[in-house]
């Protein structure tokens, strides 16, 4: 007898096989005919397989008729063609064994239709629900697509550091990493003495692996980093996490147009794979979460991305037949309402905005010949707005140093980064995609806390 | 004209193509015949491609003859069959363009044969060397093999949290994560007031994602986590890092024998892939780093792993015809000398030791019927010793709670973990493999700081 998964047991090819299934009871229904239906799930797919447990089973009265939602069971039986609609197969059980009970009085997922807020307090149990099982499988597939896409395109996966004493780009609030006694830290001149700390100086959790991964692009050519990044911002919004995963490719001998080509191909690959390999889960999201989901994804997958300079974009916004909450002017950052107007209403397709004012963007972006703009790009998609941000990097040593001073950064603190421009500098480019933003986009879910296994936000680091 | 990589240009199939290559000069040698040889590398592979730059090039005297190690160049030319031994092709250049110079007086990698100690001070430049380029490519391949192996076997990739307020298994020294003012933290009763900290309580960097990933195994069946983990131990050894990557699979309905089967198949797949997809780099390691490497890997790849209980292992050690630095007795932990004796001398093959004394192992390992041992396993390989550690988990609520108290842990602090045993508990198992230990094993390198891009150790968090 072969052990098979629920996903395998649901396929018509399985009919006739004598198999063992192992999983958890979703529901049990007793028929008047003296037998029971058990909906069994093992996480291998969204759907359950129906077990027909005949009354003749030796433990039918004592065990089967008391199986509750959440109980774990081992089922032996034969795969049969199902007479019911919507399922190809069912299992006629010859043996039903209870492994672990789930007390119907106490099991928190007993009833249907819990709110996401409630389920966030049960992060260890919520993957047992349809929605969070689907999200876990989709998140897995997106991660696989990321690795496979870059591997197939000749990129190397580089693990950039999580703890760093380099304050990357001076951006965002930082978490400090320390082993000093919190109650009585060693002091010097009245201040904490970080020379006594684990790393001999203040150290932080990374906000981006870009600068470090650039050093590998400048030796291996095409690389990417994919790992956790951190922001200590006190933001309690459905769009912010203190800990999230980000993928950042970086390519040597690559300009902004190559970078746009890559970002577009990359995003389309992720969508195509999700539709192909998570078809059942995507159908679930469409039916239960967001009725416009598949149409919107189809629009991104099948349309060329429109490339529009920031300056052109500002012109379109100024001419738009509507009023803005945030005023539009050349030199101001675009707000969500502006991004969504361009992608959803004006162009009705994904838009890559590029060449932003230098004053809006970090020091490492390449300055254009106009002196006013830098080779930045943001990819805007309908329904979400900005999903990818990137740039061509400034490869000229003198311009880079000038940009650092302009932004009140000390070039001395970045001497290793400047070395990449001193020794065999090359034009290079890259971008970043937040994994959770991407899973929100693909699933139609509304709150970022629901697309990461154990969300970390102000006041929340349980589990 | 196609842009191709050095790896592509070195293949005989490329002969006759007119191509563009982009990379960095490894060396330049001027021939008496009035032309120059440039060894070009772009990171796509270990080897260089030889560029023949004829004296007729317009910039031959002004530029080509001044190209130094580390300079970045763009080369256009035709791929020719090489008359030289050891290379299938060479490039007859029609155009050589200098992109970024590398001042021969200042470039730190100018001369050959730097020590690893020196190169550790240049973590941003060392991937430009043969050794560190090879390590980066191998590390990439191992990471890909990990993802592909589990994906193909129906596992889901779960991102367990990096920051956690759960003190997983009470193991190891922890890094604290905080946003409190280090100089004047808020205090209550003379102690730091963590209710004012970002997460409202003390939070730490994870030492393992196992407990959290178990909750996904108990819903999705087969899962794994692969991410950074942290130890704040003040260990300055060639085997310890404060930040390292670990992969931890976890399977529901899986006992220790299934777990051993998986660990063996997994390790063999990683070795087979490294030999297949990193052949040139592995040859380099064999020739330059460790002359026994390929023989040792072959022994692990092609022999069944010997499964030996801890108790049998102790018996063999007691009978061994040699003296031990650390005494051998039932109940003591095995030291490296013992592990290596069993794998290298007695069995001469990989060994899986299992069923360790309960007093030696963490609370979550399943207690055997003898009451004295737990269902732990360690995989020992020749040359390295322990490379994988795992166990079947204790799925019985009462035994688990008793084991926690035995180890002076408060069951209340692990209520979510205990829930997995309260509601539909299942036998489950898993193991952990440290990525850096694995890359040491595969490369023959001696120091763990040399197999991670930016090593973090006491006093070191640069870059």
PDB file of N, CA and C in Angstrom, chain A residues 42 97 198 421:
ATOM      1  N   UNK A  42      -4.382  17.479   3.808  1.00  0.00           N
ATOM      2  CA  UNK A  42      -3.021  17.274   4.328  1.00  0.00           C
ATOM      3  C   UNK A  42      -2.085  18.403   3.941  1.00  0.00           C
ATOM      4  N   UNK A  97      -7.764   5.331  11.378  1.00  0.00           N
ATOM      5  CA  UNK A  97      -7.075   5.353  12.665  1.00  0.00           C
ATOM      6  C   UNK A  97      -6.949   6.785  13.161  1.00  0.00           C
ATOM      7  N   UNK A 198      29.174  43.274  21.429  1.00  0.00           N
ATOM      8  CA  UNK A 198      29.646  42.065  20.751  1.00  0.00           C
ATOM      9  C   UNK A 198      30.530  42.377  19.543  1.00  0.00           C
ATOM     10  N   UNK A 421      34.216  51.635  -7.303  1.00  0.00           N
ATOM     11  CA  UNK A 421      34.346  52.631  -8.379  1.00  0.00           C
ATOM     12  C   UNK A 421      35.797  52.983  -8.660  1.00  0.00           C
TER      13      UNK A 421
END
